[in-house]
Amino acid sequence: MDTALLSQTAAAMLGAGKGLLAADESSATAERRFASIGVECTEANRRAYRNLLFSTAEIERFISGVILFDETIRQRADDGRPFADYLNARGIVPGIKVDGGAKDLALCRGEKVTEGLDGLRERLAGYFELGARFAKWRAVITIGDDLPTGACLAANAHALARYAALCQEASIVPIIEPEVLLDGGHTIERCEEVTEAALRATYEALAVFKVRVEYAILKASMVVSGKACARQAGVDEVAERTVRVLKRTVPAAQPGVVFLSGGQSDLAATAHLNAMASMPALPWVLSFSYSRALQNPALATWKGQAGNTRAAQDAFHHRARMNGLASRGKWTPEAEKRPA
Ligand code: 5MM
């Protein structure tokens, strides 16, 4: 474990006014995203789309790191360089999703546990060789009448901790992502309770498995009202509840927390981050690690047509710039009126 490298990587990922682009959609997720714009989900199209995002002019001003999928880290940019080298040369840290996906948790109907620990040590060594300096593992927690169960929280926390320990051993910064889904009719109070329980379970497991939180980054879901809940909490309430839960559970020794967007609208994800990053005296850097909330307008503009590349890049640049502002607490609705 090279602690100097781990510190350097975490610091680069958490650079001021920057955040992460989650571009690690697995094939099934990419299929759904491409279907929404009527584009065939071939390997060539996935490469072309990722190339469009990664080659956007000046994106390194707002994007500090990109989470890649296994297929993508083995693909090349238009100029022939492997994507990891291409990003690195632009000052963007390449990272890699290493989980094997969320699978049904035995005897726990409606719940998932993320798999992928078998052979992970060897896979991490391979990814390091390919240039990855951070990794990501996502656990999925569903809120329901009697959910989550203790079994679901314990199984996912255990897996996240063993993953994180293996990453640090390999000098790769682990992003630890216990995502509480926003699907359902639950209240924001219930989301706060479940998020706190999930984070408590996660940090207890990290301590048991000797993970050094100084060299880890949390990818958190925000505390929000369930999508189908009649009362939708406003921006300030989401920010206050989310930060309250983080303060109760996340050690100050950890350098940063990046948020997922989880199906929030693009503007809500930006406004929520901005409200949290505006709060005084937080012990960690707060930023973004969005997939949909960064990519939605770009994907919709691109539509698989090479002629739309420039316009799609402009759309991506805009959302990255807005979220870069939000990570400094400097975003305003007026800033949405382009251009820069
Ligand atoms: C890119 O989406 C990631 C999960 O992909 P798979 O479900 O295909 O494995 C996901 O972990 C993502 O990184 C986070 O949820 C953030 O994405 P959103 O869209 O929630 O910001």
Short mmCIF file of C-alpha atoms and ligand atoms in Angstrom, two decimals:
data_model
loop_
_atom_site.label_atom_id
_atom_site.label_comp_id
_atom_site.label_asym_id
_atom_site.label_seq_id
_atom_site.Cartn_x
_atom_site.Cartn_y
_atom_site.Cartn_z
CA MET A 1 0.00 0.00 0.00
CA ASP A 2 1.60 3.21 -1.26
CA THR A 3 0.06 5.81 1.06
CA ALA A 4 1.74 8.72 -0.75
CA LEU A 5 0.13 7.65 -4.02
CA LEU A 6 -3.25 7.11 -2.33
CA SER A 7 -3.14 10.61 -0.81
CA GLN A 8 -2.07 12.16 -4.09
CA THR A 9 -4.86 10.38 -5.99
CA ALA A 10 -7.55 11.36 -3.46
CA ALA A 11 -6.36 14.98 -3.50
CA ALA A 12 -6.46 15.07 -7.31
CA MET A 13 -9.98 13.60 -7.34
CA LEU A 14 -11.19 16.21 -4.85
CA GLY A 15 -9.65 19.27 -6.54
CA ALA A 16 -11.51 22.54 -5.90
CA GLY A 17 -14.47 23.13 -8.20
CA LYS A 18 -14.22 19.69 -9.78
CA GLY A 19 -16.03 16.38 -9.51
CA LEU A 20 -16.26 12.95 -11.08
CA LEU A 21 -17.99 11.77 -14.22
CA ALA A 22 -19.54 8.34 -13.69
CA ALA A 23 -19.28 6.77 -17.15
CA ASP A 24 -19.23 3.19 -15.87
CA GLU A 25 -22.62 2.09 -17.14
CA SER A 26 -22.60 -1.69 -17.47
CA SER A 27 -23.80 -3.14 -20.77
CA ALA A 28 -27.40 -3.54 -19.53
CA THR A 29 -27.56 0.06 -18.30
CA ALA A 30 -25.92 1.38 -21.47
CA GLU A 31 -28.52 -0.59 -23.45
CA ARG A 32 -31.35 1.21 -21.61
CA ARG A 33 -29.74 4.64 -22.05
CA PHE A 34 -29.13 4.11 -25.75
CA ALA A 35 -32.65 2.71 -26.26
CA SER A 36 -34.00 6.01 -24.89
CA ILE A 37 -32.43 7.84 -27.86
CA GLY A 38 -33.07 5.07 -30.39
CA VAL A 39 -29.41 4.17 -30.87
CA GLU A 40 -28.16 0.62 -31.20
CA CYS A 41 -26.00 -0.33 -28.21
CA THR A 42 -22.97 -1.70 -30.04
CA GLU A 43 -19.41 -1.64 -28.76
CA ALA A 44 -18.51 0.89 -31.49
CA ASN A 45 -21.36 3.22 -30.47
CA ARG A 46 -20.47 2.97 -26.77
CA ARG A 47 -16.88 3.88 -27.64
CA ALA A 48 -17.93 6.77 -29.86
CA TYR A 49 -20.18 8.17 -27.14
CA ARG A 50 -17.56 7.90 -24.41
CA ASN A 51 -15.00 9.46 -26.76
CA LEU A 52 -17.40 12.37 -27.27
CA LEU A 53 -17.63 12.95 -23.51
CA PHE A 54 -13.93 12.52 -22.74
CA SER A 55 -12.74 14.73 -25.61
CA THR A 56 -14.97 17.68 -24.70
CA ALA A 57 -12.85 20.85 -24.73
CA GLU A 58 -11.70 22.16 -21.35
CA ILE A 59 -13.63 19.53 -19.43
CA GLU A 60 -10.64 19.06 -17.13
CA ARG A 61 -11.60 22.40 -15.55
CA PHE A 62 -14.62 20.72 -13.95
CA ILE A 63 -13.99 16.97 -14.11
CA SER A 64 -11.20 15.56 -11.95
CA GLY A 65 -11.80 11.87 -12.60
CA VAL A 66 -13.83 9.48 -14.74
CA ILE A 67 -15.19 6.12 -13.63
CA LEU A 68 -14.74 3.70 -16.51
CA PHE A 69 -16.31 0.32 -17.23
CA ASP A 70 -14.14 -2.73 -17.94
CA GLU A 71 -14.87 -2.51 -21.67
CA THR A 72 -14.03 1.21 -21.78
CA ILE A 73 -10.66 1.00 -20.05
CA ARG A 74 -9.63 -1.41 -22.83
CA GLN A 75 -10.83 0.93 -25.62
CA ARG A 76 -8.99 3.77 -27.35
CA ALA A 77 -9.73 7.43 -28.01
CA ASP A 78 -10.02 8.67 -31.60
CA ASP A 79 -6.31 9.61 -31.48
CA GLY A 80 -5.35 5.97 -30.81
CA ARG A 81 -4.37 6.32 -27.16
CA PRO A 82 -6.06 4.04 -24.60
CA PHE A 83 -8.80 6.04 -22.85
CA ALA A 84 -6.97 5.81 -19.50
CA ASP A 85 -3.81 7.36 -21.00
CA TYR A 86 -5.84 9.94 -22.86
CA LEU A 87 -7.62 11.08 -19.69
CA ASN A 88 -4.43 11.02 -17.66
CA ALA A 89 -2.70 13.25 -20.20
CA ARG A 90 -5.55 15.75 -19.76
CA GLY A 91 -5.05 15.76 -15.98
CA ILE A 92 -8.13 13.61 -15.33
CA VAL A 93 -7.69 10.59 -13.07
CA PRO A 94 -8.94 7.34 -14.63
CA GLY A 95 -10.95 5.06 -12.33
CA ILE A 96 -12.73 1.74 -12.77
CA LYS A 97 -15.94 0.09 -11.63
CA VAL A 98 -14.93 -3.25 -10.15
CA ASP A 99 -18.17 -4.58 -8.69
CA GLY A 100 -19.93 -7.43 -10.43
CA GLY A 101 -23.39 -5.92 -9.98
CA ALA A 102 -26.19 -6.21 -7.44
CA LYS A 103 -27.67 -9.72 -7.24
CA ASP A 104 -30.69 -11.08 -5.32
CA LEU A 105 -29.87 -11.57 -1.65
CA ALA A 106 -30.85 -15.08 -0.62
CA LEU A 107 -33.85 -15.32 1.74
CA CYS A 108 -34.36 -11.55 1.58
CA ARG A 109 -37.08 -10.90 -0.96
CA GLY A 110 -36.67 -7.62 -2.85
CA GLU A 111 -33.13 -6.99 -1.65
CA LYS A 112 -29.73 -7.11 -3.33
CA VAL A 113 -26.15 -7.72 -2.42
CA THR A 114 -23.32 -6.63 -4.67
CA GLU A 115 -21.01 -9.40 -5.81
CA GLY A 116 -17.49 -9.40 -7.23
CA LEU A 117 -15.00 -10.12 -4.44
CA ASP A 118 -13.72 -13.39 -5.93
CA GLY A 119 -10.52 -12.71 -7.88
CA LEU A 120 -10.68 -9.00 -7.07
CA ARG A 121 -7.05 -8.78 -5.90
CA GLU A 122 -5.85 -9.98 -9.33
CA ARG A 123 -8.32 -7.78 -11.22
CA LEU A 124 -7.17 -4.71 -9.27
CA ALA A 125 -3.54 -5.44 -10.14
CA GLY A 126 -4.55 -5.63 -13.81
CA TYR A 127 -6.50 -2.36 -13.65
CA PHE A 128 -3.57 -0.61 -11.97
CA GLU A 129 -1.40 -1.70 -14.92
CA LEU A 130 -4.02 -0.24 -17.28
CA GLY A 131 -3.76 3.10 -15.46
CA ALA A 132 -6.69 3.06 -13.01
CA ARG A 133 -5.89 4.90 -9.77
CA PHE A 134 -9.30 4.68 -8.13
CA ALA A 135 -12.12 2.16 -8.13
CA LYS A 136 -15.82 2.09 -7.43
CA TRP A 137 -18.20 -0.48 -5.85
CA ARG A 138 -21.92 0.23 -5.60
CA ALA A 139 -24.25 -1.37 -3.08
CA VAL A 140 -28.00 -0.95 -3.56
CA ILE A 141 -30.38 -0.49 -0.64
CA THR A 142 -34.12 -0.45 -1.19
CA ILE A 143 -36.59 1.22 1.15
CA GLY A 144 -39.85 -0.69 1.61
CA ASP A 145 -42.37 -1.50 4.34
CA ASP A 146 -39.98 -3.83 6.15
CA LEU A 147 -36.88 -2.98 4.16
CA PRO A 148 -33.99 -2.78 4.37
CA THR A 149 -33.37 -5.80 6.55
CA GLY A 150 -30.37 -6.01 8.85
CA ALA A 151 -29.13 -8.80 6.61
CA CYS A 152 -29.05 -6.51 3.56
CA LEU A 153 -27.20 -3.74 5.41
CA ALA A 154 -24.71 -6.19 6.94
CA ALA A 155 -24.02 -8.11 3.71
CA ASN A 156 -23.44 -4.95 1.68
CA ALA A 157 -21.32 -3.25 4.35
CA HIS A 158 -19.16 -6.37 4.61
CA ALA A 159 -18.64 -6.50 0.84
CA LEU A 160 -17.87 -2.76 0.61
CA ALA A 161 -15.28 -3.06 3.39
CA ARG A 162 -13.54 -6.08 1.88
CA TYR A 163 -13.49 -4.36 -1.50
CA ALA A 164 -12.07 -1.16 0.01
CA ALA A 165 -9.33 -3.06 1.85
CA LEU A 166 -8.28 -4.83 -1.35
CA CYS A 167 -8.19 -1.50 -3.20
CA GLN A 168 -5.95 0.14 -0.60
CA GLU A 169 -3.64 -2.87 -0.59
CA ALA A 170 -3.28 -2.29 -4.36
CA SER A 171 -2.70 1.48 -3.87
CA ILE A 172 -6.04 2.24 -5.54
CA VAL A 173 -8.38 4.73 -3.83
CA PRO A 174 -11.74 3.06 -3.15
CA ILE A 175 -14.98 4.92 -3.79
CA ILE A 176 -17.48 3.38 -1.39
CA GLU A 177 -21.03 3.70 -2.70
CA PRO A 178 -23.92 2.50 -0.54
CA GLU A 179 -26.82 3.86 -2.62
CA VAL A 180 -30.19 4.19 -0.92
CA LEU A 181 -32.64 4.16 -3.83
CA LEU A 182 -35.11 6.99 -4.17
CA ASP A 183 -37.79 4.70 -5.65
CA GLY A 184 -40.90 4.31 -3.50
CA GLY A 185 -43.50 6.29 -1.61
CA HIS A 186 -41.45 6.71 1.59
CA THR A 187 -41.02 10.01 3.38
CA ILE A 188 -37.79 11.95 3.63
CA GLU A 189 -37.75 11.14 7.36
CA ARG A 190 -37.64 7.43 6.51
CA CYS A 191 -34.89 8.05 3.92
CA GLU A 192 -32.86 9.83 6.59
CA GLU A 193 -33.26 6.93 9.01
CA VAL A 194 -32.26 4.33 6.42
CA THR A 195 -29.34 6.36 5.08
CA GLU A 196 -27.99 6.76 8.61
CA ALA A 197 -28.33 3.02 9.28
CA ALA A 198 -26.61 2.16 5.99
CA LEU A 199 -23.71 4.53 6.64
CA ARG A 200 -23.31 3.33 10.24
CA ALA A 201 -23.14 -0.28 9.08
CA THR A 202 -20.66 0.65 6.35
CA TYR A 203 -18.25 2.57 8.61
CA GLU A 204 -18.38 -0.12 11.28
CA ALA A 205 -17.38 -2.70 8.67
CA LEU A 206 -14.65 -0.45 7.28
CA ALA A 207 -13.14 -0.24 10.78
CA VAL A 208 -13.34 -4.02 11.29
CA PHE A 209 -11.50 -4.62 8.02
CA LYS A 210 -8.83 -1.99 8.82
CA VAL A 211 -9.72 0.32 5.94
CA ARG A 212 -7.97 3.68 6.31
CA VAL A 213 -10.65 6.30 5.75
CA GLU A 214 -7.95 8.89 4.97
CA TYR A 215 -7.52 7.09 1.64
CA ALA A 216 -11.17 6.49 0.77
CA ILE A 217 -14.01 8.54 -0.73
CA LEU A 218 -17.69 8.05 0.03
CA LYS A 219 -20.14 8.16 -2.85
CA ALA A 220 -23.38 8.99 -1.08
CA SER A 221 -27.02 9.21 -2.03
CA MET A 222 -28.75 12.35 -0.81
CA VAL A 223 -31.53 12.22 1.76
CA VAL A 224 -34.59 12.92 -0.36
CA SER A 225 -38.31 12.14 -0.40
CA GLY A 226 -39.24 8.88 -2.12
CA LYS A 227 -40.06 9.48 -5.78
CA ALA A 228 -43.75 8.63 -5.20
CA CYS A 229 -44.11 10.41 -1.86
CA ALA A 230 -46.83 13.08 -1.81
CA ARG A 231 -44.61 15.55 0.05
CA GLN A 232 -41.46 16.37 -1.89
CA ALA A 233 -38.92 18.08 0.37
CA GLY A 234 -37.35 21.31 -0.87
CA VAL A 235 -33.69 22.02 -1.55
CA ASP A 236 -32.81 23.34 1.92
CA GLU A 237 -34.43 20.41 3.71
CA VAL A 238 -32.61 17.88 1.52
CA ALA A 239 -29.31 19.64 2.16
CA GLU A 240 -29.82 19.91 5.92
CA ARG A 241 -30.89 16.30 6.39
CA THR A 242 -28.15 14.94 4.15
CA VAL A 243 -25.38 16.86 5.89
CA ARG A 244 -26.80 15.96 9.31
CA VAL A 245 -26.59 12.27 8.48
CA LEU A 246 -23.08 12.62 7.08
CA LYS A 247 -21.92 14.47 10.22
CA ARG A 248 -23.33 11.68 12.40
CA THR A 249 -21.65 8.88 10.51
CA VAL A 250 -18.68 9.90 8.31
CA PRO A 251 -15.32 10.40 10.06
CA ALA A 252 -13.74 13.82 9.64
CA ALA A 253 -10.51 12.04 8.70
CA GLN A 254 -12.04 11.06 5.38
CA PRO A 255 -11.10 13.58 2.68
CA GLY A 256 -14.27 13.75 0.65
CA VAL A 257 -17.84 12.83 -0.13
CA VAL A 258 -19.13 12.81 -3.70
CA PHE A 259 -22.82 12.43 -4.46
CA LEU A 260 -24.68 10.32 -6.97
CA SER A 261 -27.74 11.81 -8.67
CA GLY A 262 -29.87 8.66 -8.44
CA GLY A 263 -32.60 9.77 -10.85
CA GLN A 264 -33.00 13.35 -9.58
CA SER A 265 -33.54 15.96 -12.27
CA ASP A 266 -30.35 17.59 -13.55
CA LEU A 267 -31.23 20.90 -11.89
CA ALA A 268 -32.23 19.33 -8.56
CA ALA A 269 -28.92 17.44 -8.36
CA THR A 270 -27.05 20.70 -8.97
CA ALA A 271 -29.16 22.78 -6.56
CA HIS A 272 -28.86 20.18 -3.76
CA LEU A 273 -25.08 19.99 -4.09
CA ASN A 274 -24.83 23.77 -4.16
CA ALA A 275 -26.86 24.09 -0.95
CA MET A 276 -24.66 21.57 0.86
CA ALA A 277 -21.36 22.96 -0.42
CA SER A 278 -22.45 26.41 0.79
CA MET A 279 -22.63 25.23 4.39
CA PRO A 280 -19.82 26.48 6.61
CA ALA A 281 -17.11 24.43 8.32
CA LEU A 282 -17.70 20.99 6.86
CA PRO A 283 -14.88 18.54 7.56
CA TRP A 284 -14.83 17.01 4.09
CA VAL A 285 -14.80 18.23 0.49
CA LEU A 286 -18.27 17.78 -1.02
CA SER A 287 -18.62 17.26 -4.76
CA PHE A 288 -20.38 15.22 -7.43
CA SER A 289 -19.98 11.86 -9.08
CA TYR A 290 -22.97 12.00 -11.38
CA SER A 291 -23.84 9.83 -14.30
CA ARG A 292 -27.32 10.80 -15.45
CA ALA A 293 -27.29 14.37 -14.07
CA LEU A 294 -24.14 15.10 -16.10
CA GLN A 295 -24.93 13.08 -19.20
CA ASN A 296 -28.69 13.40 -19.81
CA PRO A 297 -28.63 16.51 -22.05
CA ALA A 298 -25.54 15.31 -23.94
CA LEU A 299 -27.05 11.91 -24.67
CA ALA A 300 -30.35 13.43 -25.80
CA THR A 301 -28.51 15.89 -28.08
CA TRP A 302 -26.13 13.33 -29.57
CA LYS A 303 -28.75 10.80 -30.78
CA GLY A 304 -25.97 8.70 -32.28
CA GLN A 305 -25.28 11.27 -35.04
CA ALA A 306 -21.69 12.37 -35.61
CA GLY A 307 -23.03 15.74 -36.77
CA ASN A 308 -24.42 16.37 -33.28
CA THR A 309 -21.10 15.78 -31.51
CA ARG A 310 -20.22 19.43 -30.95
CA ALA A 311 -23.69 20.33 -29.64
CA ALA A 312 -23.66 17.29 -27.32
CA GLN A 313 -20.22 18.28 -26.02
CA ASP A 314 -21.51 21.79 -25.34
CA ALA A 315 -24.40 20.30 -23.35
CA PHE A 316 -22.03 18.12 -21.33
CA HIS A 317 -19.63 21.01 -20.75
CA HIS A 318 -22.50 23.12 -19.45
CA ARG A 319 -23.68 20.57 -16.88
CA ALA A 320 -20.09 19.92 -15.79
CA ARG A 321 -19.52 23.66 -15.36
CA MET A 322 -22.78 24.08 -13.41
CA ASN A 323 -21.88 21.24 -11.06
CA GLY A 324 -18.34 22.58 -10.72
CA LEU A 325 -19.87 25.86 -9.54
CA ALA A 326 -22.23 23.97 -7.21
CA SER A 327 -19.34 22.09 -5.62
CA ARG A 328 -18.00 25.51 -4.55
CA GLY A 329 -21.42 26.75 -3.44
CA LYS A 330 -21.29 29.30 -6.28
CA TRP A 331 -24.13 28.09 -8.50
CA THR A 332 -27.21 30.22 -9.12
CA PRO A 333 -30.24 29.54 -11.35
CA GLU A 334 -29.08 32.52 -13.47
CA ALA A 335 -25.81 30.70 -14.20
CA GLU A 336 -27.87 28.15 -16.15
CA LYS A 337 -28.34 30.73 -18.89
CA ARG A 338 -25.48 29.93 -21.18
CA PRO A 339 -22.85 30.72 -22.36
CA ALA A 340 -20.02 30.83 -19.81
C1 5MM B 1 -23.30 4.62 -14.21
O1 5MM B 1 -24.18 4.05 -13.30
C2 5MM B 1 -23.53 3.31 -12.24
C3 5MM B 1 -24.09 1.95 -12.09
O2 5MM B 1 -24.06 1.35 -13.28
P1 5MM B 1 -24.66 -0.12 -13.43
O3 5MM B 1 -26.00 -0.13 -12.74
O4 5MM B 1 -24.77 -0.27 -14.88
O5 5MM B 1 -23.68 -1.06 -12.80
C4 5MM B 1 -23.85 3.94 -10.92
O6 5MM B 1 -23.12 3.34 -9.87
C5 5MM B 1 -23.52 5.36 -10.95
O7 5MM B 1 -22.13 5.53 -10.93
C6 5MM B 1 -24.11 6.08 -9.78
O8 5MM B 1 -25.38 5.59 -9.43
C7 5MM B 1 -24.23 7.52 -10.14
O9 5MM B 1 -25.06 7.61 -11.27
P2 5MM B 1 -26.32 8.54 -11.17
O10 5MM B 1 -27.00 8.38 -12.49
O11 5MM B 1 -27.12 8.03 -10.01
O12 5MM B 1 -25.75 9.92 -10.93
#
